[in-house]
């Protein structure tokens, strides 16, 4: 693949992800990264570094997204048992309900993404 074709393919992928994020925002009031945080936490209590690792975000970006999800009342934080400097995060009842809705209702998979999930 020529280098320019790679860039054009990435542009199309980004446009598709933007469409997917717009659907998430319209249907659930979430940005794509916020939805990924909900999925990363699930029914567990996890650290910020675990969320960053699961989502592929940098620690600073994960911190911003975690803050946004907290502000929406979907996530709560607590101090670590052993190390009071470490924060742990869990979904609130509203967060669990929204994650359940996401899993049950799902979303329409854009055609351009279907190839990534077949296999």
mmCIF file of C-alpha atoms in Angstrom:
data_model
loop_
_atom_site.group_PDB
_atom_site.id
_atom_site.type_symbol
_atom_site.label_atom_id
_atom_site.label_comp_id
_atom_site.label_asym_id
_atom_site.label_seq_id
_atom_site.Cartn_x
_atom_site.Cartn_y
_atom_site.Cartn_z
ATOM 1 C CA UNK A 1 0.000 0.000 0.000
ATOM 2 C CA UNK A 2 1.335 3.402 -0.922
ATOM 3 C CA UNK A 3 1.927 5.789 1.949
ATOM 4 C CA UNK A 4 -0.748 8.207 0.740
ATOM 5 C CA UNK A 5 -3.294 5.375 0.497
ATOM 6 C CA UNK A 6 -2.569 4.557 4.136
ATOM 7 C CA UNK A 7 -3.274 8.164 5.120
ATOM 8 C CA UNK A 8 -6.499 8.175 3.109
ATOM 9 C CA UNK A 9 -7.581 4.895 4.717
ATOM 10 C CA UNK A 10 -6.883 6.371 8.158
ATOM 11 C CA UNK A 11 -8.966 9.428 7.248
ATOM 12 C CA UNK A 12 -11.895 7.185 6.317
ATOM 13 C CA UNK A 13 -11.491 5.210 9.532
ATOM 14 C CA UNK A 14 -11.452 8.416 11.584
ATOM 15 C CA UNK A 15 -14.590 9.652 9.803
ATOM 16 C CA UNK A 16 -16.310 6.343 10.584
ATOM 17 C CA UNK A 17 -15.301 6.521 14.255
ATOM 18 C CA UNK A 18 -16.618 10.084 14.395
ATOM 19 C CA UNK A 19 -19.971 8.861 13.035
ATOM 20 C CA UNK A 20 -19.997 6.130 15.672
ATOM 21 C CA UNK A 21 -19.230 8.655 18.402
ATOM 22 C CA UNK A 22 -22.038 10.913 17.184
ATOM 23 C CA UNK A 23 -24.448 7.966 17.495
ATOM 24 C CA UNK A 24 -23.173 7.266 21.022
ATOM 25 C CA UNK A 25 -23.659 10.892 21.998
ATOM 26 C CA UNK A 26 -27.136 11.064 20.485
ATOM 27 C CA UNK A 27 -28.360 7.740 21.911
ATOM 28 C CA UNK A 28 -26.546 7.568 25.251
ATOM 29 C CA UNK A 29 -25.052 10.987 25.985
ATOM 30 C CA UNK A 30 -21.508 9.592 25.878
ATOM 31 C CA UNK A 31 -18.361 10.277 23.938
ATOM 32 C CA UNK A 32 -16.499 7.231 22.589
ATOM 33 C CA UNK A 33 -13.746 7.487 25.220
ATOM 34 C CA UNK A 34 -16.327 7.782 28.000
ATOM 35 C CA UNK A 35 -18.056 4.616 26.777
ATOM 36 C CA UNK A 36 -14.681 2.853 26.713
ATOM 37 C CA UNK A 37 -14.125 3.875 30.351
ATOM 38 C CA UNK A 38 -17.499 2.391 31.326
ATOM 39 C CA UNK A 39 -16.617 -0.855 29.553
ATOM 40 C CA UNK A 40 -13.161 -0.910 31.155
ATOM 41 C CA UNK A 41 -14.551 -0.567 34.661
ATOM 42 C CA UNK A 42 -17.585 -2.836 34.253
ATOM 43 C CA UNK A 43 -18.623 -4.332 37.583
ATOM 44 C CA UNK A 44 -15.126 -4.063 39.039
ATOM 45 C CA UNK A 45 -13.272 -1.483 41.079
ATOM 46 C CA UNK A 46 -10.140 -0.493 39.174
ATOM 47 C CA UNK A 47 -7.289 2.007 39.281
ATOM 48 C CA UNK A 48 -6.801 4.871 36.862
ATOM 49 C CA UNK A 49 -3.768 3.092 35.429
ATOM 50 C CA UNK A 50 -5.922 0.037 34.682
ATOM 51 C CA UNK A 51 -8.427 2.238 32.860
ATOM 52 C CA UNK A 52 -5.619 3.888 30.875
ATOM 53 C CA UNK A 53 -4.163 0.502 29.980
ATOM 54 C CA UNK A 54 -7.526 -0.993 28.950
ATOM 55 C CA UNK A 55 -8.481 1.988 26.795
ATOM 56 C CA UNK A 56 -5.055 2.725 25.328
ATOM 57 C CA UNK A 57 -5.218 6.311 26.579
ATOM 58 C CA UNK A 58 -2.278 8.120 28.095
ATOM 59 C CA UNK A 59 -2.570 8.538 31.883
ATOM 60 C CA UNK A 60 -3.233 12.278 31.537
ATOM 61 C CA UNK A 61 -5.929 11.777 28.893
ATOM 62 C CA UNK A 62 -7.503 8.955 30.915
ATOM 63 C CA UNK A 63 -7.603 11.288 33.922
ATOM 64 C CA UNK A 64 -9.541 13.899 31.923
ATOM 65 C CA UNK A 65 -12.020 11.346 30.599
ATOM 66 C CA UNK A 66 -12.454 9.796 34.060
ATOM 67 C CA UNK A 67 -13.225 13.285 35.375
ATOM 68 C CA UNK A 68 -15.852 13.800 32.670
ATOM 69 C CA UNK A 69 -17.486 10.442 33.450
ATOM 70 C CA UNK A 70 -17.458 11.281 37.164
ATOM 71 C CA UNK A 71 -19.041 14.660 36.440
ATOM 72 C CA UNK A 72 -21.896 12.847 34.669
ATOM 73 C CA UNK A 73 -22.455 10.827 37.852
ATOM 74 C CA UNK A 74 -21.531 7.521 36.214
ATOM 75 C CA UNK A 75 -18.321 6.814 38.117
ATOM 76 C CA UNK A 76 -17.237 7.151 41.722
ATOM 77 C CA UNK A 77 -13.752 7.223 43.220
ATOM 78 C CA UNK A 78 -12.417 5.915 46.491
ATOM 79 C CA UNK A 79 -9.037 5.821 48.205
ATOM 80 C CA UNK A 80 -6.929 2.686 47.964
ATOM 81 C CA UNK A 81 -6.914 0.422 51.008
ATOM 82 C CA UNK A 82 -3.146 0.017 51.249
ATOM 83 C CA UNK A 83 -1.971 3.177 49.516
ATOM 84 C CA UNK A 84 -4.154 6.201 50.239
ATOM 85 C CA UNK A 85 -2.569 8.029 47.289
ATOM 86 C CA UNK A 86 -4.045 5.584 44.800
ATOM 87 C CA UNK A 87 -7.573 6.125 43.578
ATOM 88 C CA UNK A 88 -9.944 3.339 42.661
ATOM 89 C CA UNK A 89 -12.983 3.759 40.442
ATOM 90 C CA UNK A 90 -16.304 1.936 40.240
ATOM 91 C CA UNK A 91 -19.498 2.562 38.311
ATOM 92 C CA UNK A 92 -22.390 4.188 40.131
ATOM 93 C CA UNK A 93 -25.851 2.658 39.790
ATOM 94 C CA UNK A 94 -26.466 5.106 36.927
ATOM 95 C CA UNK A 95 -23.208 4.021 35.282
ATOM 96 C CA UNK A 96 -24.097 0.333 35.616
ATOM 97 C CA UNK A 97 -27.551 1.007 34.193
ATOM 98 C CA UNK A 98 -26.122 2.892 31.218
ATOM 99 C CA UNK A 99 -23.523 0.182 30.548
ATOM 100 C CA UNK A 100 -26.288 -2.435 30.700
ATOM 101 C CA UNK A 101 -28.296 -0.388 28.170
ATOM 102 C CA UNK A 102 -25.280 -0.146 25.892
ATOM 103 C CA UNK A 103 -24.810 -3.914 26.005
ATOM 104 C CA UNK A 104 -28.495 -4.733 25.514
ATOM 105 C CA UNK A 105 -29.372 -2.185 22.837
ATOM 106 C CA UNK A 106 -25.989 -2.049 21.170
ATOM 107 C CA UNK A 107 -25.250 0.138 18.197
ATOM 108 C CA UNK A 108 -25.365 -0.226 14.450
ATOM 109 C CA UNK A 109 -21.915 -1.326 13.306
ATOM 110 C CA UNK A 110 -20.753 0.954 10.477
ATOM 111 C CA UNK A 111 -19.977 -1.032 7.301
ATOM 112 C CA UNK A 112 -16.393 0.182 7.218
ATOM 113 C CA UNK A 113 -15.740 -1.283 10.681
ATOM 114 C CA UNK A 114 -17.298 -4.701 10.103
ATOM 115 C CA UNK A 115 -14.096 -6.056 8.579
ATOM 116 C CA UNK A 116 -12.202 -5.324 11.783
ATOM 117 C CA UNK A 117 -14.569 -7.464 13.845
ATOM 118 C CA UNK A 118 -14.989 -10.478 11.577
ATOM 119 C CA UNK A 119 -12.829 -13.423 12.106
#
